Coordinates of C-alpha atoms in Angstrom, one line a residue:
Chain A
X228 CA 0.0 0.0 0.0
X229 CA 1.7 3.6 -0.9
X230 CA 2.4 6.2 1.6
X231 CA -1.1 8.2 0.3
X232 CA -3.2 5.3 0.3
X233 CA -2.2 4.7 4.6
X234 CA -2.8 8.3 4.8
X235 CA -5.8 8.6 3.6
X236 CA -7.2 5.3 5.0
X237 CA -5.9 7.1 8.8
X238 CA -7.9 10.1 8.2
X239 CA -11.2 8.2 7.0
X240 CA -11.0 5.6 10.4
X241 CA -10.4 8.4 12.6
X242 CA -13.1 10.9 11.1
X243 CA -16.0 8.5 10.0
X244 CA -14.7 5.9 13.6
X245 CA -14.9 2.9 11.3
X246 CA -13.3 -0.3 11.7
X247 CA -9.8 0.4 9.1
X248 CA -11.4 -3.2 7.6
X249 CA -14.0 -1.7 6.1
X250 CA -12.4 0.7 4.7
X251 CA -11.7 -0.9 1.0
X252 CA -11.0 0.9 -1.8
X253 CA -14.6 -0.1 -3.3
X254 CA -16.0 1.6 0.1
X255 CA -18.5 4.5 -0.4
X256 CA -18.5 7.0 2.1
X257 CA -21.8 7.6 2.4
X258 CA -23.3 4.0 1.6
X259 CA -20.7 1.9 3.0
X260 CA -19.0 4.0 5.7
X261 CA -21.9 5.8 6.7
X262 CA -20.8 9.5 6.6
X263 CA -23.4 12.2 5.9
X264 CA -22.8 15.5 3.3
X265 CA -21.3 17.2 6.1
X266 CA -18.9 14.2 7.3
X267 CA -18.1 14.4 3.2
X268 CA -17.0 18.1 3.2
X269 CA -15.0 17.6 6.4
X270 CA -13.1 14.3 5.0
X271 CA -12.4 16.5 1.8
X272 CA -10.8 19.4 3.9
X273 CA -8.7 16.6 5.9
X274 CA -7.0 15.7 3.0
X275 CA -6.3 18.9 1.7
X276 CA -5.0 19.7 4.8
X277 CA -2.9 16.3 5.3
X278 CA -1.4 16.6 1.5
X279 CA -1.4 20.2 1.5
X280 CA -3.7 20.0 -1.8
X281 CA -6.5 22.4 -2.8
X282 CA -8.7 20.3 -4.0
X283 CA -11.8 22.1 -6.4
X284 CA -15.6 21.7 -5.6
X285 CA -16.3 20.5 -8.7
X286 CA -13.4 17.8 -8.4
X287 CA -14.4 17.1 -5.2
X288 CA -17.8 16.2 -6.1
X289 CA -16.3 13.4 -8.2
X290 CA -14.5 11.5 -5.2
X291 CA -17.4 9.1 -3.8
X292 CA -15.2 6.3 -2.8
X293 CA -11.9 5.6 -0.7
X294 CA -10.2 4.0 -4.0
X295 CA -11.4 7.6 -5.8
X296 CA -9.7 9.6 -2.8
X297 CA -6.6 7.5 -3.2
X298 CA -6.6 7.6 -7.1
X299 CA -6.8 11.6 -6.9
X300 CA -4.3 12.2 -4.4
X301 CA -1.9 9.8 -6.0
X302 CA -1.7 12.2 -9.3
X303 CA -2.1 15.6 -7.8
X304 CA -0.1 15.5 -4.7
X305 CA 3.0 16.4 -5.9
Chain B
X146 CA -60.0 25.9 29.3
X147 CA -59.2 24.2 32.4
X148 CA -55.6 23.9 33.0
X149 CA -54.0 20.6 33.7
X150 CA -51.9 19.7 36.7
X151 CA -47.5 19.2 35.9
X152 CA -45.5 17.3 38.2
X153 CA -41.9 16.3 38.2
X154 CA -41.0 12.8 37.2
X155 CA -37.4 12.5 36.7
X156 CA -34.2 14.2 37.4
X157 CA -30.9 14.3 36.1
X158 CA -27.6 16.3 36.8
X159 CA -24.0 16.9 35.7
X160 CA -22.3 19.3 38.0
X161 CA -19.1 20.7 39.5
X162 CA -19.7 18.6 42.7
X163 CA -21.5 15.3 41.2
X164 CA -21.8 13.5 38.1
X165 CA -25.5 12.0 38.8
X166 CA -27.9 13.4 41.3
X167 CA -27.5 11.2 43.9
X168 CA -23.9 12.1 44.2
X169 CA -25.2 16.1 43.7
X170 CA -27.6 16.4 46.2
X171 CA -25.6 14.0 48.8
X172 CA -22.6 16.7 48.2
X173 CA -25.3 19.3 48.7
X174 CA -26.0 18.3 52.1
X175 CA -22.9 18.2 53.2
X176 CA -21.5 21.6 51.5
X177 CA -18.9 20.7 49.4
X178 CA -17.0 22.9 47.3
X179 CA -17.0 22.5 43.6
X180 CA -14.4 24.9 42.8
X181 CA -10.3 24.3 42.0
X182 CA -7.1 25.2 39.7
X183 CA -8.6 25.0 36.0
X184 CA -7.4 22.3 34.3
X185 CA -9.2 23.0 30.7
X186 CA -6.4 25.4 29.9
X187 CA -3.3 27.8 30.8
X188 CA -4.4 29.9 33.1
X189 CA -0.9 31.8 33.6
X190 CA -1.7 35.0 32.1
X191 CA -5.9 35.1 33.0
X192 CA -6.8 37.3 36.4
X193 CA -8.8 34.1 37.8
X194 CA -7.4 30.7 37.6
X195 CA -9.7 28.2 39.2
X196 CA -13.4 27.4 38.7
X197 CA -16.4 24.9 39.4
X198 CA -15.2 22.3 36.9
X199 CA -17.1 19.3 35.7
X200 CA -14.8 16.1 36.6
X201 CA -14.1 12.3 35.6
X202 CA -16.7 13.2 32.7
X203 CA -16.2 11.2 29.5
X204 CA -18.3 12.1 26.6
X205 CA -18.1 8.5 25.5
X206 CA -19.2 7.2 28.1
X207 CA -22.9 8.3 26.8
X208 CA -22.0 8.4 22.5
X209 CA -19.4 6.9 20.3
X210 CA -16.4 8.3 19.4
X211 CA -17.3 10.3 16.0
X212 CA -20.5 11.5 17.4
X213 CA -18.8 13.3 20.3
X214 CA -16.2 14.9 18.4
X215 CA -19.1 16.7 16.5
X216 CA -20.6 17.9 19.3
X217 CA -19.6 21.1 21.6
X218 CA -19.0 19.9 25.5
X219 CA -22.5 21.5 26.5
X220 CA -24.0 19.0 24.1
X221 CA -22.3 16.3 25.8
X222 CA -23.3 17.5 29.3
X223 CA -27.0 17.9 27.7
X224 CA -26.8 14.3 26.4
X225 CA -25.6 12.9 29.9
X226 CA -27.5 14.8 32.1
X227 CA -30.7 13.8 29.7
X228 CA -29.5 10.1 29.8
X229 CA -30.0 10.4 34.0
X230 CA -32.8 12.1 33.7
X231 CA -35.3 9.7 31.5
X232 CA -33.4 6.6 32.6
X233 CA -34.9 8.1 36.4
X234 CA -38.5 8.8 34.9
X235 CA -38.8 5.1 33.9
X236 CA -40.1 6.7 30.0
X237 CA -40.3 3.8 27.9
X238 CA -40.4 5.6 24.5
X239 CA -41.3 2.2 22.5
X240 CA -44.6 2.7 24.6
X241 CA -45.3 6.2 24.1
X242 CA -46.9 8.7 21.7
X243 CA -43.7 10.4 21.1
X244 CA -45.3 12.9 18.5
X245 CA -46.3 14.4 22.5
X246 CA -43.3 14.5 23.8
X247 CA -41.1 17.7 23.5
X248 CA -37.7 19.0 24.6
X249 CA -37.1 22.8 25.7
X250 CA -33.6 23.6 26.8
X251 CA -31.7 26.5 28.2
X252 CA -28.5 27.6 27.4
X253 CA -26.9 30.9 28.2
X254 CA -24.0 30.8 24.9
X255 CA -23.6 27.7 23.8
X256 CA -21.4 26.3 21.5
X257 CA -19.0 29.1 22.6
X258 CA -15.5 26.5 22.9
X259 CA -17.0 25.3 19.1
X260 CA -17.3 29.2 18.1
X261 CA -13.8 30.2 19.8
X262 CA -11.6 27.4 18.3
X263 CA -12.8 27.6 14.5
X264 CA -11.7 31.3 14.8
X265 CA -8.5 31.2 16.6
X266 CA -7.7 28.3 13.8
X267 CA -9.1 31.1 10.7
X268 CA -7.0 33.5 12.5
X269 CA -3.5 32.0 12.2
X270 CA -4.3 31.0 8.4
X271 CA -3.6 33.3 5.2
X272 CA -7.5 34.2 5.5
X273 CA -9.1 31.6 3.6
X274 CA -11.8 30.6 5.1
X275 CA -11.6 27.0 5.6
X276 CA -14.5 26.3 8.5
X277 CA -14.9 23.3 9.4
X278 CA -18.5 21.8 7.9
X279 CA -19.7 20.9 11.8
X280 CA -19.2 24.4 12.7
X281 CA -22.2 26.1 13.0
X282 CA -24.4 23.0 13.6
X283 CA -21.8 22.2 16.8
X284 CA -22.1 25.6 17.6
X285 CA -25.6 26.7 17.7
X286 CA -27.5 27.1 21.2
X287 CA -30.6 25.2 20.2
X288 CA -28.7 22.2 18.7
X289 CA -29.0 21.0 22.0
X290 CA -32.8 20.1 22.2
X291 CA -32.2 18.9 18.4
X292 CA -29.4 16.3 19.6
X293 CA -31.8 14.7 22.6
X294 CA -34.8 14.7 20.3
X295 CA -32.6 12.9 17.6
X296 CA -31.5 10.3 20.2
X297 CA -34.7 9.2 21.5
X298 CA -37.3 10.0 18.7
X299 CA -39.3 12.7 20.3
X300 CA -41.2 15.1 17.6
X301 CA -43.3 17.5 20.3
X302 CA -42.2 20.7 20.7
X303 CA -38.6 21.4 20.2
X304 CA -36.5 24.3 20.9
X305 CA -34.2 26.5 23.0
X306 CA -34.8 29.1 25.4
X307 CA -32.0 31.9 26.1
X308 CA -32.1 34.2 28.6
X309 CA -28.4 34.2 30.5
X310 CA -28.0 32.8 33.4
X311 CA -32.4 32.5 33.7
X312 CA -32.6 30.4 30.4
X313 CA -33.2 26.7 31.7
X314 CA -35.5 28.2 34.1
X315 CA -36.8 30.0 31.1
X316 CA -37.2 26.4 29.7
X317 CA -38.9 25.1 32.8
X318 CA -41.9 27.7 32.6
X319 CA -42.3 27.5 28.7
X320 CA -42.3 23.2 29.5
X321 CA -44.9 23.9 32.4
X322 CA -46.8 26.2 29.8
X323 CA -47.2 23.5 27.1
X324 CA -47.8 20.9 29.4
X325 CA -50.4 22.6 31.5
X326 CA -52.5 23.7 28.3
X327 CA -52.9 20.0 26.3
X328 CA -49.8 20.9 23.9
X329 CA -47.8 17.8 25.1
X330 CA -47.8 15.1 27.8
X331 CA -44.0 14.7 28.6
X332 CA -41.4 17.3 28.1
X333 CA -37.9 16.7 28.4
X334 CA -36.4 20.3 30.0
X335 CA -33.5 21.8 31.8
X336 CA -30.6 23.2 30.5
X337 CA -26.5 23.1 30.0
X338 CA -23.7 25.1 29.9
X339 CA -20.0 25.1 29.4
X340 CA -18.1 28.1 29.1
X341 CA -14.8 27.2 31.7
X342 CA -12.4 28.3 28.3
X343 CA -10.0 31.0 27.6
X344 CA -13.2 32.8 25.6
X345 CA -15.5 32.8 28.3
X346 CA -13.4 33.1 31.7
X347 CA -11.4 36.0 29.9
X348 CA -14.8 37.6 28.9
X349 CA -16.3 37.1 32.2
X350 CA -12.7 38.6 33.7
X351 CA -12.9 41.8 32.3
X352 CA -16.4 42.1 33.3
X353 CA -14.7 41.8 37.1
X354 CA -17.9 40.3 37.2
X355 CA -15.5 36.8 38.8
X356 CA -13.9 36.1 41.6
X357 CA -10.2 36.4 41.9
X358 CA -10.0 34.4 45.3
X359 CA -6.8 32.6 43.1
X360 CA -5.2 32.0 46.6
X361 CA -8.3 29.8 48.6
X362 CA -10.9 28.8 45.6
X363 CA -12.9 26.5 47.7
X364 CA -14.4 29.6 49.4
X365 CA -14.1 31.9 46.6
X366 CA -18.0 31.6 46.6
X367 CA -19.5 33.2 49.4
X368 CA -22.7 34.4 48.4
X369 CA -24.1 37.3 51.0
X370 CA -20.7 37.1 52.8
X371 CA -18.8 40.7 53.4
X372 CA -15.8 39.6 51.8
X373 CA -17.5 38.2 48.4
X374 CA -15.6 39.2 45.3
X375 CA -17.7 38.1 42.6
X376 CA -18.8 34.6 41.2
X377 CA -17.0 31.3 40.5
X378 CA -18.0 30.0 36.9
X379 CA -19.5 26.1 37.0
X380 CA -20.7 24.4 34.0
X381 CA -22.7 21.3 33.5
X382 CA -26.4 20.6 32.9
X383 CA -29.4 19.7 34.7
X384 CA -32.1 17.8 33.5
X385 CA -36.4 17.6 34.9
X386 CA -38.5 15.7 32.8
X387 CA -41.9 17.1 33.5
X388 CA -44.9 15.3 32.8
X389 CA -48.5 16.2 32.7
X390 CA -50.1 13.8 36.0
X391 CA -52.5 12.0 34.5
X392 CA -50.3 10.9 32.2
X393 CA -47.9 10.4 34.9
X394 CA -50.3 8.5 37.1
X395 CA -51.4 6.0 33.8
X396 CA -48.1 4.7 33.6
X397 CA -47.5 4.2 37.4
X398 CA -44.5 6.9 37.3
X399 CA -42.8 8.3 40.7
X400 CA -43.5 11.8 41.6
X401 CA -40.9 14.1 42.8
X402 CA -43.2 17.2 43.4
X403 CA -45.5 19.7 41.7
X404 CA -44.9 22.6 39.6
X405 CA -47.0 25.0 40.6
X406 CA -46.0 28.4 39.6
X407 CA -43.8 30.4 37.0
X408 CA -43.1 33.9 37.0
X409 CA -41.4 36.1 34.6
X410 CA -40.0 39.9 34.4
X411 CA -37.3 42.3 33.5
X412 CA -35.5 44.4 35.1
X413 CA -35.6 47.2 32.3
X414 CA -32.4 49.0 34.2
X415 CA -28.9 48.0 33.2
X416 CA -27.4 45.4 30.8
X417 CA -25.7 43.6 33.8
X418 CA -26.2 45.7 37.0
X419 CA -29.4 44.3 39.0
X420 CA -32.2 46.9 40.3
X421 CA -30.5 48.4 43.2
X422 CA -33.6 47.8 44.9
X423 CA -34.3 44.3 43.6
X424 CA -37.6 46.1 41.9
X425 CA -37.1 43.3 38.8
X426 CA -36.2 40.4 41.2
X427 CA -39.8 41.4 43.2
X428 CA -41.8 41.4 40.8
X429 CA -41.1 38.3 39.4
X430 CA -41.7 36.3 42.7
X431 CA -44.9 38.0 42.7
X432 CA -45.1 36.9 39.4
X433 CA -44.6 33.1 40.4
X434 CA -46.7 33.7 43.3
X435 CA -49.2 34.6 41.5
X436 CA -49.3 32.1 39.1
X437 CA -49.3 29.5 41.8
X438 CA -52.2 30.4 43.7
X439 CA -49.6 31.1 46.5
X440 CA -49.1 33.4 49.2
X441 CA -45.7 34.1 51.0
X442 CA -46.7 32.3 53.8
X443 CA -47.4 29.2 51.5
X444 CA -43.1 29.1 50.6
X445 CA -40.5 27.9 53.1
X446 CA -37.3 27.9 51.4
X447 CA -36.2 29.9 48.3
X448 CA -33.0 28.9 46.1
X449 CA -31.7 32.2 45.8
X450 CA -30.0 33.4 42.6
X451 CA -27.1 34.6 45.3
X452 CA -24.3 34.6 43.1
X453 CA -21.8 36.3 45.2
X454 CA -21.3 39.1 43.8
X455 CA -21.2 42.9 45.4
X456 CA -24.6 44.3 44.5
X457 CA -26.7 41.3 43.0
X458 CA -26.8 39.6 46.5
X459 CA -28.2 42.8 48.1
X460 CA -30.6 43.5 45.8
X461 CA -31.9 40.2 46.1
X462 CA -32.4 40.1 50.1
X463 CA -33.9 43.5 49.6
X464 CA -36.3 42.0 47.3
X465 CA -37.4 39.2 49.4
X466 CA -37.8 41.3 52.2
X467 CA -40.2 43.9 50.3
X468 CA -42.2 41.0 48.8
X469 CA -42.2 38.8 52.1
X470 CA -42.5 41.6 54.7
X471 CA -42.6 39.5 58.4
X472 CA -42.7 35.8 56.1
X473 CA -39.2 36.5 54.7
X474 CA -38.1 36.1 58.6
X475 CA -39.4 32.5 58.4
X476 CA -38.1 31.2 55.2
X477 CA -35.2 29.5 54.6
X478 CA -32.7 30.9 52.0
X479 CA -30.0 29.3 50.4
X480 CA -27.6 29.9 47.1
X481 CA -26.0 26.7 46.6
X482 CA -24.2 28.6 44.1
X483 CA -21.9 28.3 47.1
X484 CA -21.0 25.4 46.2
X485 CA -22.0 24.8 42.6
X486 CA -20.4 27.5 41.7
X487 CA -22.6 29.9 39.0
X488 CA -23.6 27.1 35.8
X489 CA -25.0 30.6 34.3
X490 CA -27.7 29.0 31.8
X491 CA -27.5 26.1 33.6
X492 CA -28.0 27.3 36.6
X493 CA -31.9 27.2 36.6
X494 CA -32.2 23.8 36.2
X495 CA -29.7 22.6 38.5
X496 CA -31.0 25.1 41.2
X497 CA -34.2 23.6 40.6
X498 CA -32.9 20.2 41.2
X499 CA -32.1 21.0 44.6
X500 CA -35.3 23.1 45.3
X501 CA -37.4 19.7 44.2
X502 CA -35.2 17.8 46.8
X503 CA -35.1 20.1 48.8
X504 CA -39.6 20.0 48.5
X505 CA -39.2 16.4 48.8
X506 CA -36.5 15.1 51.2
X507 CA -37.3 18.3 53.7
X508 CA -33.8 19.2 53.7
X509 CA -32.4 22.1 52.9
X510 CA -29.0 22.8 51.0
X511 CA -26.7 25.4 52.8
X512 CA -24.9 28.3 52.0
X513 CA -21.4 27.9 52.5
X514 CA -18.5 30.0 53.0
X515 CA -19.8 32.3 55.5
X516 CA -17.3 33.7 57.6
X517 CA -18.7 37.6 58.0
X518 CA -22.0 39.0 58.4
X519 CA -22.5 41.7 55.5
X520 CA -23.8 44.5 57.6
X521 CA -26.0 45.5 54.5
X522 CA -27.8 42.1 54.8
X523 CA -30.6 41.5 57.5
X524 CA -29.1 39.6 60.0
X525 CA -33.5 38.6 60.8
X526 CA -33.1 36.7 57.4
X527 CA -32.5 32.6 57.6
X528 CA -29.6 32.2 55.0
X529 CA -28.7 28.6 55.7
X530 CA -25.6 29.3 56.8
X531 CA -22.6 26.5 56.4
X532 CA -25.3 23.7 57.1
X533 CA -27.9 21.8 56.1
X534 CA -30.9 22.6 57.8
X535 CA -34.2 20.0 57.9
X536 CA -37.5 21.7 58.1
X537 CA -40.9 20.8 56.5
X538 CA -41.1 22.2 52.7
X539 CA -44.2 22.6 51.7
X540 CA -43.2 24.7 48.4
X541 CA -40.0 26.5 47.4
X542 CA -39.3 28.9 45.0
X543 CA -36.2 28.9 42.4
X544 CA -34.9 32.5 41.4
X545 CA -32.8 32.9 38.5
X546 CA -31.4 36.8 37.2
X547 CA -29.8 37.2 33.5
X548 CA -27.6 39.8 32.2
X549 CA -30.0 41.7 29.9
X550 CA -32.0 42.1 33.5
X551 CA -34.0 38.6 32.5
X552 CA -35.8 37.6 35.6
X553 CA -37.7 34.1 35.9
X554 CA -38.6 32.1 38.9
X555 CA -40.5 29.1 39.4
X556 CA -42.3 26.9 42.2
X557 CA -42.2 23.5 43.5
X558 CA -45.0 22.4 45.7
X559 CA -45.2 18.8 47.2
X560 CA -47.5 16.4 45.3
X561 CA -51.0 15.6 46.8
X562 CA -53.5 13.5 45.1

């Protein structure tokens, strides 16, 4: 698993409390992991804070799953 | 429209000097002191250092993990004091209508840690705005009522109640209100606070509206003592679950006492200097009085709002005296804000607490710390001083004064068929 990938699965078990099992890279946040909007918009603003990334609204929108998360931080953290 | 009869049916508390009422009202009794050193934060470079802290409290001990990070600390003393409170009252919500059963809640701030750290973080940023998506929903004053009726499914009436340091008892009357005129059978009431942070205790210091007793905390509060320099901050929540009594009486509930009487006024004076003669704090006993059917022969032992402070102690006697006349000489008074310190919005319902004890047990609390008379208190007046005193309560009275020159009382009578 990289770097990014453990980083981001951290930030998901400590801000949605979820067993770090469940947290697959097919996991939704909202259907799987149970986070609401608001739980969405704060996970976002982790990671921009943990990778020092701004990441856009409208990319944002697109990131639905952990693998999706992973997959956007991979190519735009530099 | 006849009005229907509201009794007490559970009771639940979070304070400086007992995590559960049992432990509250046994510490009561005995006059213990809630104050000490803060341990929230630094104190170094803040004129008062110690206050009526809430200890061995653990949010999760009453949520999980991610849900009490979301929450402001008076949201997890509303949750915990709530838990007490309708575990007490035996309400089986699987068995009730709970479209009929509300929550009304006081708070005096609120979410003021929630409010104080999301700007302190914007302030050391480059000024983007980057808040925090729980902000204002972990902030808000009336999230409170939202959170308990979220927890147990109750869709009555649902709101907050803010009037300083008289907003749970604020809470109490509007419960009482509802309850009295058909508009629910069960309301979930009281009301939390939590303001011992560098916000609040450095706001309250440059009132010099708090004790700076930094030297001997545990007698810092000394409400109607000569030597009283102001009052210790508390926080922590109470919680009364009032009921309407027949609904009470269907399902075999225990009754604590009767509500009897609400009063309301203002002081229409100062924004945080009381009447000099108590006019405000008068008139709002007569108020309750009123409202109960009472005279002031009927009351033996008022909860005073005494929170040690220069002129609001004064005021107060003075008030009692003018409304009471001969009676006020055969009362007992108490501020147990001696020992509670002052849990501002709070307050109400934890002062209320020990007033329904107090109705119940025929005991009353004391008020500690008094070491000299005050030569501008009548020394004819029963303050309760240093300890416990039994007597036969009949009904006693709750005050409660807000900055903003709020005034609201209430009554607690003992229950007869």
């Amino acid at each position: 698993m990289s770097d990014i990938a453990s980083r981001v699965k951290a930030i998901i078990v400590e801000k949605l409390g979820v067993d770090e099992s469940e947290v697959t890279p097919e996991a939704s946040f909202t259907n799987d992991l149970g986070a609401d909007s608001l739980d969405t918009v704060e996970l976002i603003m982790e990671f921009e804070k943990e990778f020092n990334v701004a990441i856009p609204d409208d990319q944002a929108e697109t990131i639905g799953t952990v693998g999706q998360a992973i997959t956007y931080l991979e190519k735009n953290v530099k | 429209m006849e009005l229907k009869r509201v009794v007490v049916t559970g009771l639940g508390a979070l304070t400086p000097i007992g995590n559960t009422v049992p432990e509250y009202w046994d510490n009561l009794i005995n006059g213990v002191s809630g104050a000490a050193p803060i341990t929230r934060y630094d104190t170094t470079l803040f004129k008062t250092k110690f206050a009526c802290e809430v200890k061995n409290f653990n949010p999760e001990d009453f949520m999980d993990k991610k849900e009490a990070r979301k929450l402001d600390p008076f949201v997890h003393f509303a949750l915990a004091a709530t838990d007490e409170g309708v575990k007490d009252a035996g309400l089986d919500f699987e068995k009730l209508d709970t479209n009929r059963i509300g929550v009304i809640w006081g708070s005096g701030i609120g979410g003021l840690k929630t409010f104080f750290d999301e700007v302190v973080n914007f302030a050391k940023g480059d000024g983007t705005p980057r808040f925090n998506p729980f902000f204002i929903p972990k902030m808000i004053l009336d999230i409170a009522p939202g959170h308990i009726s979220i927890k147990y499914g109750l869709r009555g009436p649902n709101f907050s109640t803010v009037s300083a340091c008289a907003s749970s008892t604020n809470a109490l009357i509007d419960s009482f209100n509802y309850l009295r005129l058909g508009m629910a059978d069960v309301i979930v009431s009281g009301g939390s606070e939590a303001i011992i942070n560098e916000a609040g205790m450095g706001g309250f210091n440059a009132m010099h509206a708090l004790s700076t007793r930094n030297d001997d905390p545990t007698t810092a509060s000394r409400p109607f003592d000569k030597d009283r320099d102001g009052f210790v901050a508390g926080e922590g929540a109470g919680c009364i679950i009032l009921e309407e009594l027949e609904h009470a009486k269907a399902r075999g509930a225990k009754i604590y006492a009767e509500i009897v009487g609400g009063g309301m006024s203002a002081d229409a004076n100062h924004i945080t200097a009381p009447h000099p003669e108590g006019l405000g704090a008068k008139l709002v006993m007569t108020n309750a009085l009123r409202d109960a059917g009472l005279t002031t022969s009927d009351i033996d032992y008022i909860n005073v709002h005494g929170t040690s402070t220069p002129l609001g102690d004064i005021s107060e006697s003075k008030a009692i005296i003018a409304l009471f006349a001969e009676n006020a000489y055969k009362l007992n008074i108490s501020s147990t804000k001696s020992m509670t310190g002052h849990l501002l919005g709070a307050a109400g319902a934890v002062e209320a607490i020990a007033a329904i004890l107090a109705v119940k047990n025929d005991i009353i609390p004391p008020t500690i710390n008094h070491f000299t008379d005050d030569p501008d208190v009548d020394p004819k007046l029963n303050l309760t001083f240093n300890k416990a005193q039994k007597r036969v309560v009949r009904a006693a009275l709750s005050n409660t004064f807000g900055f903003g020159g709020h005034n609201a009382s209430v009554i607690f009578k003992k229950y007869q068929e």
